[in-house]
mmCIF file of C-alpha atoms in Angstrom:
data_model
loop_
_atom_site.group_PDB
_atom_site.id
_atom_site.type_symbol
_atom_site.label_atom_id
_atom_site.label_comp_id
_atom_site.label_asym_id
_atom_site.label_seq_id
_atom_site.Cartn_x
_atom_site.Cartn_y
_atom_site.Cartn_z
ATOM 1 C CA MET A 1 16.456 33.503 -17.704
ATOM 2 C CA ASP A 2 19.427 31.331 -15.688
ATOM 3 C CA VAL A 3 17.464 29.731 -13.245
ATOM 4 C CA ASP A 4 20.343 29.171 -11.456
ATOM 5 C CA LYS A 5 21.914 31.904 -10.993
ATOM 6 C CA ALA A 6 18.247 33.118 -9.860
ATOM 7 C CA ASN A 7 18.415 30.979 -7.544
ATOM 8 C CA ALA A 8 21.600 31.304 -6.427
ATOM 9 C CA ALA A 9 20.868 35.489 -6.227
ATOM 10 C CA LEU A 10 17.923 34.630 -3.784
ATOM 11 C CA GLN A 11 20.032 32.585 -2.137
ATOM 12 C CA ASP A 12 21.877 35.249 -1.523
ATOM 13 C CA LEU A 13 19.378 37.750 -0.503
ATOM 14 C CA GLY A 14 18.546 35.352 1.365
ATOM 15 C CA LYS A 15 21.484 35.636 3.624
ATOM 16 C CA SER A 16 20.093 39.449 4.557
ATOM 17 C CA SER A 17 18.266 40.938 7.596
ATOM 18 C CA TRP A 18 14.665 40.055 7.408
ATOM 19 C CA ASP A 19 13.976 43.814 7.111
ATOM 20 C CA GLN A 20 15.998 43.996 4.069
ATOM 21 C CA GLN A 21 14.920 40.807 2.642
ATOM 22 C CA GLU A 22 11.150 41.511 2.734
ATOM 23 C CA GLY A 23 11.534 44.803 1.026
ATOM 24 C CA ALA A 24 13.962 43.259 -1.450
ATOM 25 C CA TYR A 25 10.961 40.983 -2.158
ATOM 26 C CA LYS A 26 8.032 43.563 -2.393
ATOM 27 C CA LEU A 27 10.222 45.762 -4.653
ATOM 28 C CA LEU A 28 10.684 42.829 -6.790
ATOM 29 C CA LEU A 29 7.287 41.331 -7.200
ATOM 30 C CA LYS A 30 6.191 45.086 -7.965
ATOM 31 C CA ILE A 31 9.062 45.284 -10.461
ATOM 32 C CA LEU A 32 8.302 42.135 -11.993
ATOM 33 C CA GLY A 33 3.780 42.052 -11.597
ATOM 34 C CA ASN A 34 4.384 45.105 -13.881
ATOM 35 C CA ILE A 35 5.968 43.958 -16.747
ATOM 36 C CA ASN A 36 4.509 40.673 -16.231
ATOM 37 C CA GLU A 37 1.117 42.245 -17.322
ATOM 38 C CA LYS A 38 1.978 45.025 -19.234
ATOM 39 C CA PRO A 39 4.744 43.735 -20.627
ATOM 40 C CA ASP A 40 4.875 46.403 -23.759
ATOM 41 C CA GLU A 41 4.964 49.441 -21.283
ATOM 42 C CA GLN A 42 8.555 50.652 -21.791
ATOM 43 C CA LYS A 43 8.275 53.006 -18.387
ATOM 44 C CA PHE A 44 7.705 49.004 -16.331
ATOM 45 C CA ARG A 45 10.497 47.586 -18.186
ATOM 46 C CA SER A 46 13.165 49.559 -16.941
ATOM 47 C CA VAL A 47 14.807 50.134 -13.600
ATOM 48 C CA LYS A 48 16.243 52.963 -12.540
ATOM 49 C CA THR A 49 20.279 52.496 -10.410
ATOM 50 C CA THR A 50 19.899 55.632 -9.304
ATOM 51 C CA ASN A 51 16.834 56.090 -8.085
ATOM 52 C CA ALA A 52 17.791 55.704 -3.863
ATOM 53 C CA ALA A 53 14.608 53.700 -3.163
ATOM 54 C CA ILE A 54 15.403 51.184 -5.363
ATOM 55 C CA ARG A 55 19.402 51.010 -4.387
ATOM 56 C CA GLY A 56 18.306 51.056 -0.772
ATOM 57 C CA LYS A 57 15.491 48.738 -0.996
ATOM 58 C CA LEU A 58 17.372 46.206 -3.753
ATOM 59 C CA LEU A 59 20.545 47.498 -5.845
ATOM 60 C CA ASP A 60 22.582 47.794 -2.190
ATOM 61 C CA ILE A 61 21.276 44.310 -0.708
ATOM 62 C CA PRO A 62 23.279 41.331 -1.576
ATOM 63 C CA GLY A 63 22.315 39.646 -4.650
ATOM 64 C CA GLY A 64 19.182 41.988 -5.376
ATOM 65 C CA GLU A 65 21.122 43.297 -8.779
ATOM 66 C CA ALA A 66 22.714 39.670 -9.744
ATOM 67 C CA PHE A 67 18.848 38.125 -9.946
ATOM 68 C CA LEU A 68 17.458 41.434 -11.981
ATOM 69 C CA THR A 69 20.475 40.610 -14.330
ATOM 70 C CA SER A 70 20.282 36.699 -14.426
ATOM 71 C CA VAL A 71 16.745 37.086 -15.008
ATOM 72 C CA GLY A 72 17.335 38.644 -18.471
ATOM 73 C CA PHE A 73 17.975 42.865 -17.178
ATOM 74 C CA VAL A 74 20.682 44.402 -18.837
ATOM 75 C CA VAL A 75 22.933 47.309 -17.652
ATOM 76 C CA ASP A 76 21.783 50.057 -19.402
ATOM 77 C CA GLY A 77 23.480 52.962 -18.773
ATOM 78 C CA GLU A 78 22.446 54.437 -14.935
ATOM 79 C CA SER A 79 19.487 51.798 -15.584
ATOM 80 C CA LEU A 80 18.887 48.331 -15.982
ATOM 81 C CA THR A 81 16.437 47.279 -18.757
ATOM 82 C CA PHE A 82 14.483 44.020 -19.004
ATOM 83 C CA GLY A 83 15.331 42.605 -22.475
ATOM 84 C CA GLY A 84 12.942 39.285 -22.217
ATOM 85 C CA ASP A 85 8.697 38.949 -22.619
ATOM 86 C CA GLY A 86 5.508 39.355 -19.838
ATOM 87 C CA GLU A 87 5.383 35.676 -19.904
ATOM 88 C CA MET A 88 9.375 35.379 -18.794
ATOM 89 C CA ALA A 89 9.003 38.772 -16.347
ATOM 90 C CA GLY A 90 5.730 36.232 -14.624
ATOM 91 C CA VAL A 91 8.449 33.389 -14.219
ATOM 92 C CA ALA A 92 10.427 35.232 -12.505
ATOM 93 C CA ARG A 93 8.180 36.833 -10.866
ATOM 94 C CA ASP A 94 7.217 33.258 -9.191
ATOM 95 C CA LEU A 95 10.301 32.234 -8.606
ATOM 96 C CA VAL A 96 10.824 35.119 -6.407
ATOM 97 C CA GLN A 97 6.939 34.686 -5.265
ATOM 98 C CA GLU A 98 8.053 30.637 -4.199
ATOM 99 C CA HIS A 99 11.574 31.523 -2.464
ATOM 100 C CA ALA A 100 9.696 34.521 -0.261
ATOM 101 C CA ASN A 101 7.359 31.953 0.595
ATOM 102 C CA ARG A 102 10.109 29.974 2.355
ATOM 103 C CA ALA A 103 11.924 32.944 3.796
ATOM 104 C CA VAL A 104 8.381 34.123 5.622
ATOM 105 C CA GLU A 105 7.837 30.467 6.992
ATOM 106 C CA ALA A 106 11.771 29.395 8.150
ATOM 107 C CA ARG A 107 11.291 33.044 9.794
ATOM 108 C CA LEU A 108 8.045 31.965 11.168
ATOM 109 C CA ARG A 109 9.062 28.710 12.012
ATOM 110 C CA GLU A 110 12.029 30.438 13.971
ATOM 111 C CA GLU A 111 10.138 32.639 15.720
ATOM 112 C CA ARG A 112 7.566 30.270 16.820
ATOM 113 C CA ASP A 113 10.667 27.743 18.318
ATOM 114 C CA ARG A 114 12.174 30.598 20.023
ATOM 115 C CA LYS A 115 8.460 31.196 21.730
ATOM 116 C CA ILE A 116 8.503 27.453 22.415
ATOM 117 C CA ALA A 117 12.250 27.627 24.272
ATOM 118 C CA GLU A 118 11.470 30.094 26.062
ATOM 119 C CA GLU A 119 8.040 28.945 27.774
ATOM 120 C CA LYS A 120 10.051 25.687 28.940
ATOM 121 C CA ALA A 121 12.780 27.659 30.192
ATOM 122 C CA LYS A 122 9.631 29.423 32.427
ATOM 123 C CA ALA A 123 7.963 26.582 33.085
ATOM 124 C CA GLY A 124 11.675 24.867 34.331
ATOM 125 C CA SER A 125 12.329 27.414 36.294
ATOM 126 C CA GLY A 126 10.508 25.987 39.131
ATOM 127 C CA ASN A 127 9.407 29.713 39.900
ATOM 128 C CA ILE A 128 5.452 29.105 39.935
ATOM 129 C CA ASN A 129 5.165 32.711 39.190
ATOM 130 C CA ALA A 130 7.124 32.744 36.012
ATOM 131 C CA LYS A 131 4.825 29.514 35.361
ATOM 132 C CA PHE A 132 1.438 31.391 35.889
ATOM 133 C CA SER A 133 2.348 34.711 34.779
ATOM 134 C CA GLY A 134 0.067 36.280 32.338
ATOM 135 C CA THR A 135 -2.173 33.733 33.000
ATOM 136 C CA GLY A 136 -4.814 35.724 35.175
ATOM 137 C CA TYR A 137 -4.236 34.931 38.622
ATOM 138 C CA SER A 138 -3.667 36.504 40.448
ATOM 139 C CA ALA A 139 -0.163 37.118 43.547
ATOM 140 C CA GLU A 140 -2.424 35.164 46.317
ATOM 141 C CA ASP A 141 -3.460 32.346 43.909
ATOM 142 C CA ARG A 142 -0.227 32.123 42.444
ATOM 143 C CA GLU A 143 0.981 31.412 46.127
ATOM 144 C CA ARG A 144 -1.899 29.583 46.818
ATOM 145 C CA LEU A 145 -0.960 27.529 43.931
ATOM 146 C CA ARG A 146 2.593 27.181 45.357
ATOM 147 C CA ARG A 147 1.684 26.250 48.356
ATOM 148 C CA GLU A 148 0.043 23.176 47.489
ATOM 149 C CA ALA A 149 2.656 22.563 44.539
ATOM 150 C CA GLU A 150 4.900 22.033 47.389
ATOM 151 C CA LEU A 151 2.416 19.927 49.636
ATOM 152 C CA ASP A 152 1.709 17.361 46.619
ATOM 153 C CA LYS A 153 5.540 16.891 46.460
ATOM 154 C CA MET A 154 6.124 16.483 49.778
ATOM 155 C CA GLU A 155 2.910 13.674 50.108
ATOM 156 C CA ARG A 156 4.389 12.118 46.761
ATOM 157 C CA GLU A 157 8.299 11.749 48.158
ATOM 158 C CA ALA A 158 6.771 10.699 51.541
ATOM 159 C CA ALA A 159 4.920 8.218 49.808
ATOM 160 C CA ALA A 160 7.660 7.158 47.474
ATOM 161 C CA LYS A 161 9.856 5.982 50.613
ATOM 162 C CA ASN A 162 7.281 4.678 51.998
ATOM 163 C CA HIS A 163 6.245 2.073 48.907
ATOM 164 C CA ILE A 164 6.298 -1.717 49.016
ATOM 165 C CA PRO A 165 8.027 -2.255 45.500
ATOM 166 C CA LYS A 166 5.795 -4.783 43.101
ATOM 167 C CA SER A 167 8.341 -7.693 43.577
ATOM 168 C CA SER A 168 8.437 -7.669 47.125
ATOM 169 C CA LYS A 169 4.591 -8.325 47.556
ATOM 170 C CA SER A 170 3.456 -11.801 48.516
ATOM 171 C CA LYS A 171 3.653 -14.524 45.694
ATOM 172 C CA LEU A 172 0.754 -17.070 44.828
ATOM 173 C CA PRO A 173 2.835 -20.535 45.993
ATOM 174 C CA ALA A 174 4.337 -22.471 43.080
ATOM 175 C CA ASP A 175 5.633 -26.591 43.395
ATOM 176 C CA GLN A 176 9.233 -27.742 41.973
ATOM 177 C CA SER A 177 7.866 -27.606 38.272
ATOM 178 C CA GLY A 178 6.892 -23.999 38.728
ATOM 179 C CA GLN A 179 3.154 -24.399 37.720
ATOM 180 C CA PHE A 180 1.158 -22.010 40.424
ATOM 181 C CA GLY A 181 -1.907 -23.279 42.218
ATOM 182 C CA THR A 182 -0.923 -28.026 41.705
ATOM 183 C CA ALA A 183 1.299 -27.741 45.023
ATOM 184 C CA GLY A 184 -1.376 -30.014 46.463
ATOM 185 C CA THR A 185 -3.531 -27.496 46.708
ATOM 186 C CA ALA A 186 -7.216 -27.057 44.807
ATOM 187 C CA THR A 187 -7.072 -24.611 42.167
ATOM 188 C CA SER A 188 -10.212 -22.084 41.857
ATOM 189 C CA ALA A 189 -11.723 -24.066 38.394
ATOM 190 C CA GLN A 190 -11.442 -27.371 41.020
ATOM 191 C CA PHE A 191 -13.532 -25.300 43.528
ATOM 192 C CA LYS A 192 -16.263 -23.984 40.811
ATOM 193 C CA ARG A 193 -16.653 -27.104 39.879
ATOM 194 C CA GLY A 194 -17.361 -28.567 43.239
ATOM 195 C CA GLY A 195 -14.166 -30.930 42.600
#
């Protein structure tokens, strides 16, 4: 078994559409699993290349036939016959399973990221109806929320215009040395002690 060639073939297979990948992974797992479980049964050790289902789901997909030959299948007329033992088939099956799991995870991440982007686009559109659609709010509730949000926005803008920046608030007196409360005035500590 040539693991590098097997991985390269699986990488090629991974460039196909998800439907093609899924069909190929399932078929490979079934073929290799059968050989692993019943290595002495000849019917599981051979794959007919003329079989339409095998051709369509695996052999016509880029990387499909290359994977089989890299893990020990050899061309035998109109068949591919496995030349290894059950353990080798198990190792090949595990390789397919690992690759298929990574492909599923990548696909789920892509789907999740797409949904997040759609939700962000809805939320960022400024359309209150889009933000609350599908949340159980009635059209009347959405309109009320929109009006409240507009009023809140106007109040914030008005408060910002009348806001006095922190730097212009009154400051405590300071003497020439920059020490607060020492320019001939008693400090709060002096008042408390009676001094």
